[in-house]
Amino acid sequence: AAGVIQSPRHLIKEKRETATLKCYPIPRHDTVYWYQQGPGQDPQFLISFYEKMQSDKGSIPDRFSAQQFSDYHSELNMSSLELGDSALYFCASSLIGGYTIYFGEGSWLTVV
Amino acid sequence: AQTVTQSQPEMSVQEAETVTLSCTYDTSENNYYLFWYKQPPSRQMILVIRQEAYKQQNATENRFSVNFQKAAKSFSLKISDSQLGDTAMYFCAFMKAGTALIFGKGTTLSVSS
């Protein structure tokens, strides 16, 4: 079965640079979530989209933005990167009203 | 706001034994869902088991079962016949319908031979 696809899987950026992560949800899923997981921490919810509109917002820094496109894929844009942004970024998808969220394999961001 | 608490940072068990991971949560909602996710060293988030709050019957998935106590707001995971491949971080998670998952801090489970 198709899963959530994230790209790139690994990314190395320097401080103050910009990074973009992409997410392709499971076909027919209409809701996308972004999570950030720092070393040794639990995943923290950043933002979600339903039908291309922002549906919920968590602890997303102002330097970060995201959107969902007409084909339902989503992109997380991170600017003015800081060392503390180094983390594993998960995208997840679900059907609205559904009660199971499926995760991609994550994108590793290292800021040097 | 909802919170999820996992009071056991680390647990260890021998192969073939049974282990129970604890989770409590706090919410004023009546309609919600609870989950256990497994995160092995590969860091992939794998759904282990889920429970709808409106269902009284405890969920079971092969060697994994839960003890859901709604009044006590408790949701523990029992792993029977533990296997080396069960070694992972286990996260308890709460979700109100239509919203994002809220995770606990996790329990690191080590299974030894």
Short mmCIF file of C-alpha atoms in Angstrom, two decimals:
data_model
loop_
_atom_site.label_atom_id
_atom_site.label_comp_id
_atom_site.label_asym_id
_atom_site.label_seq_id
_atom_site.Cartn_x
_atom_site.Cartn_y
_atom_site.Cartn_z
CA ALA A 1 0.00 0.00 0.00
CA ALA A 2 1.15 3.53 -0.71
CA GLY A 3 2.60 5.41 2.22
CA VAL A 4 3.45 8.99 3.04
CA ILE A 5 6.46 10.08 1.00
CA GLN A 6 8.88 12.68 2.26
CA SER A 7 11.79 14.30 0.48
CA PRO A 8 14.60 14.84 0.86
CA ARG A 9 15.39 12.20 3.45
CA HIS A 10 18.53 13.98 4.57
CA LEU A 11 19.48 17.62 4.31
CA ILE A 12 22.47 19.58 5.56
CA LYS A 13 22.26 23.36 5.68
CA GLU A 14 24.31 26.13 7.17
CA LYS A 15 23.05 28.62 9.72
CA ARG A 16 20.89 31.37 8.28
CA GLU A 17 20.14 29.35 5.13
CA THR A 18 16.71 28.23 3.97
CA ALA A 19 15.41 24.67 3.67
CA THR A 20 12.30 23.21 2.07
CA LEU A 21 10.85 19.82 2.91
CA LYS A 22 8.24 18.12 0.77
CA CYS A 23 5.50 15.69 1.69
CA TYR A 24 3.24 13.57 -0.48
CA PRO A 25 0.33 12.15 1.54
CA ILE A 26 -1.32 8.79 1.09
CA PRO A 27 -3.66 8.95 -1.94
CA ARG A 28 -7.12 10.29 -1.04
CA HIS A 29 -5.95 11.56 2.33
CA ASP A 30 -7.04 15.17 2.69
CA THR A 31 -5.21 16.19 5.86
CA VAL A 32 -1.48 16.70 6.30
CA TYR A 33 0.41 17.23 9.54
CA TRP A 34 3.99 18.34 10.20
CA TYR A 35 5.90 17.32 13.31
CA GLN A 36 9.40 18.13 14.57
CA GLN A 37 11.32 15.66 16.70
CA GLY A 38 14.52 16.84 18.34
CA PRO A 39 17.14 14.41 19.69
CA GLY A 40 15.72 12.32 22.52
CA GLN A 41 12.39 14.15 22.41
CA ASP A 42 8.82 13.36 21.51
CA PRO A 43 7.40 14.64 18.23
CA GLN A 44 6.09 18.17 18.50
CA PHE A 45 3.17 19.24 16.33
CA LEU A 46 3.95 22.16 14.05
CA ILE A 47 1.03 22.70 11.70
CA SER A 48 -1.71 20.91 9.78
CA PHE A 49 -3.73 21.43 6.62
CA TYR A 50 -7.12 20.23 5.51
CA GLU A 51 -8.19 20.69 1.91
CA LYS A 52 -5.31 23.13 1.32
CA MET A 53 -6.30 25.37 4.21
CA GLN A 54 -4.43 25.60 7.50
CA SER A 55 -6.50 23.69 10.02
CA ASP A 56 -4.43 23.79 13.19
CA LYS A 57 -1.24 25.36 14.41
CA GLY A 58 1.15 24.14 17.05
CA SER A 59 4.59 25.27 18.11
CA ILE A 60 5.76 26.39 14.69
CA PRO A 61 8.36 29.19 14.74
CA ASP A 62 7.60 32.36 12.81
CA ARG A 63 10.62 31.55 10.60
CA PHE A 64 8.76 28.50 9.34
CA SER A 65 5.86 28.44 6.91
CA ALA A 66 3.97 25.70 5.16
CA GLN A 67 1.30 25.18 2.58
CA GLN A 68 -0.69 22.45 0.91
CA PHE A 69 -1.04 22.47 -2.83
CA SER A 70 -3.87 21.51 -5.18
CA ASP A 71 -2.48 17.98 -5.55
CA TYR A 72 -2.49 17.73 -1.72
CA HIS A 73 1.25 17.59 -1.37
CA SER A 74 2.66 19.91 1.26
CA GLU A 75 5.88 21.84 1.72
CA LEU A 76 7.48 23.11 4.91
CA ASN A 77 9.72 26.12 4.39
CA MET A 78 12.26 26.98 7.05
CA SER A 79 14.24 30.21 6.84
CA SER A 80 17.07 31.76 8.87
CA LEU A 81 17.99 28.29 10.07
CA GLU A 82 19.42 27.92 13.54
CA LEU A 83 21.44 25.09 15.06
CA GLY A 84 18.42 24.22 17.19
CA ASP A 85 16.39 23.48 14.08
CA SER A 86 18.42 20.31 13.58
CA ALA A 87 15.83 17.58 13.97
CA LEU A 88 13.81 14.87 12.32
CA TYR A 89 10.79 16.33 10.56
CA PHE A 90 7.81 14.07 10.07
CA CYS A 91 4.95 14.53 7.72
CA ALA A 92 1.79 12.54 8.38
CA SER A 93 -1.56 12.24 6.67
CA SER A 94 -5.09 11.13 7.39
CA LEU A 95 -8.65 11.39 6.20
CA ILE A 96 -10.60 14.14 7.96
CA GLY A 97 -12.88 12.41 10.42
CA GLY A 98 -10.61 9.41 10.31
CA TYR A 99 -8.86 8.57 13.51
CA THR A 100 -5.57 7.19 12.34
CA ILE A 101 -2.61 9.31 11.33
CA TYR A 102 0.05 7.68 9.19
CA PHE A 103 3.62 8.92 9.28
CA GLY A 104 6.25 9.21 6.61
CA GLU A 105 9.80 8.07 7.28
CA GLY A 106 10.90 11.60 8.12
CA SER A 107 13.41 14.10 6.80
CA TRP A 108 16.61 14.60 8.73
CA LEU A 109 17.70 18.23 8.85
CA THR A 110 21.15 19.06 10.12
CA VAL A 111 22.10 22.70 10.53
CA VAL A 112 25.85 23.36 10.78
CA ALA B 1 -5.32 21.49 27.04
CA GLN B 2 -4.72 17.80 26.72
CA THR B 3 -1.62 16.22 28.23
CA VAL B 4 -0.13 12.75 27.99
CA THR B 5 2.17 11.36 30.68
CA GLN B 6 4.43 8.35 30.43
CA SER B 7 6.00 7.83 33.84
CA GLN B 8 8.50 5.16 32.83
CA PRO B 9 11.45 6.64 30.87
CA GLU B 10 13.04 3.19 30.46
CA MET B 11 11.94 -0.41 30.77
CA SER B 12 13.71 -3.68 30.16
CA VAL B 13 12.42 -7.20 29.67
CA GLN B 14 13.73 -10.61 28.70
CA GLU B 15 12.69 -12.32 25.51
CA ALA B 16 9.40 -14.22 25.77
CA GLU B 17 8.34 -12.32 28.89
CA THR B 18 5.49 -9.86 29.25
CA VAL B 19 5.91 -6.15 29.87
CA THR B 20 3.43 -3.35 30.51
CA LEU B 21 4.04 0.28 29.60
CA SER B 22 2.03 2.93 31.43
CA CYS B 23 0.30 6.00 30.09
CA THR B 24 -2.08 8.49 31.65
CA TYR B 25 -3.73 11.45 30.02
CA ASP B 26 -5.75 14.44 30.97
CA THR B 27 -8.69 15.75 28.97
CA SER B 28 -12.16 17.16 29.41
CA GLU B 29 -13.25 15.69 26.08
CA ASN B 30 -15.55 12.71 25.84
CA ASN B 31 -14.85 11.74 22.24
CA TYR B 32 -11.20 11.00 21.57
CA TYR B 33 -8.74 8.37 20.45
CA LEU B 34 -5.65 6.86 22.01
CA PHE B 35 -2.67 5.30 20.32
CA TRP B 36 0.61 3.58 20.94
CA TYR B 37 3.33 4.24 18.39
CA LYS B 38 6.64 2.39 18.18
CA GLN B 39 9.82 4.15 17.10
CA PRO B 40 12.71 1.73 16.51
CA PRO B 41 16.30 2.89 15.99
CA SER B 42 15.43 3.65 12.35
CA ARG B 43 13.24 6.44 13.83
CA GLN B 44 10.23 5.43 11.75
CA MET B 45 6.90 6.01 13.55
CA ILE B 46 4.92 2.78 13.46
CA LEU B 47 1.35 2.51 14.70
CA VAL B 48 1.07 -0.36 17.18
CA ILE B 49 -2.49 -0.14 18.40
CA ARG B 50 -5.39 2.30 18.69
CA GLN B 51 -8.42 2.65 20.94
CA GLU B 52 -11.60 4.67 20.50
CA ALA B 53 -12.71 6.20 23.79
CA TYR B 54 -16.34 5.28 23.18
CA LYS B 55 -15.47 1.59 23.01
CA GLN B 56 -15.35 -0.25 26.30
CA GLN B 57 -13.63 -3.28 24.85
CA ASN B 58 -9.86 -3.15 25.03
CA ALA B 59 -8.06 -3.23 21.68
CA THR B 60 -5.82 -6.16 20.80
CA GLU B 61 -3.34 -6.62 17.95
CA ASN B 62 -1.56 -9.97 18.06
CA ARG B 63 0.93 -9.78 20.96
CA PHE B 64 -0.07 -6.22 21.82
CA SER B 65 -3.07 -5.31 23.96
CA VAL B 66 -4.20 -2.32 25.95
CA ASN B 67 -5.87 -1.78 29.27
CA PHE B 68 -8.08 1.26 28.78
CA GLN B 69 -9.55 2.71 31.95
CA LYS B 70 -11.58 5.74 30.84
CA ALA B 71 -12.59 6.94 34.28
CA ALA B 72 -9.02 6.75 35.50
CA LYS B 73 -7.72 8.21 32.21
CA SER B 74 -5.25 5.40 31.92
CA PHE B 75 -4.11 3.61 28.76
CA SER B 76 -1.42 0.99 29.30
CA LEU B 77 0.19 -1.23 26.66
CA LYS B 78 0.92 -4.89 27.33
CA ILE B 79 3.43 -6.69 25.13
CA SER B 80 3.29 -10.46 25.45
CA ASP B 81 6.01 -12.89 24.38
CA SER B 82 8.48 -10.03 23.94
CA GLN B 83 10.84 -10.27 20.99
CA LEU B 84 14.19 -8.62 20.27
CA GLY B 85 12.50 -6.66 17.50
CA ASP B 86 10.25 -4.99 20.06
CA THR B 87 13.24 -2.96 21.25
CA ALA B 88 12.22 0.63 20.55
CA MET B 89 10.90 3.85 21.96
CA TYR B 90 7.15 3.63 22.59
CA PHE B 91 5.00 6.74 22.51
CA CYS B 92 1.52 7.01 23.89
CA ALA B 93 -0.57 9.55 21.99
CA PHE B 94 -3.94 11.29 22.34
CA MET B 95 -6.09 12.72 19.60
CA LYS B 96 -9.34 14.65 19.76
CA ALA B 97 -11.39 14.07 16.62
CA GLY B 98 -10.15 16.23 13.76
CA THR B 99 -7.04 17.47 15.52
CA ALA B 100 -3.38 16.52 15.68
CA LEU B 101 -1.78 13.85 17.84
CA ILE B 102 -0.35 14.84 21.20
CA PHE B 103 2.49 12.59 22.34
CA GLY B 104 3.86 11.60 25.70
CA LYS B 105 7.60 11.77 26.36
CA GLY B 106 8.07 8.12 25.47
CA THR B 107 9.33 4.94 27.12
CA THR B 108 12.49 3.25 25.88
CA LEU B 109 11.97 -0.50 25.91
CA SER B 110 14.94 -2.85 25.73
CA VAL B 111 14.39 -6.54 25.09
CA SER B 112 17.32 -8.81 25.85
CA SER B 113 18.00 -12.47 25.13
#
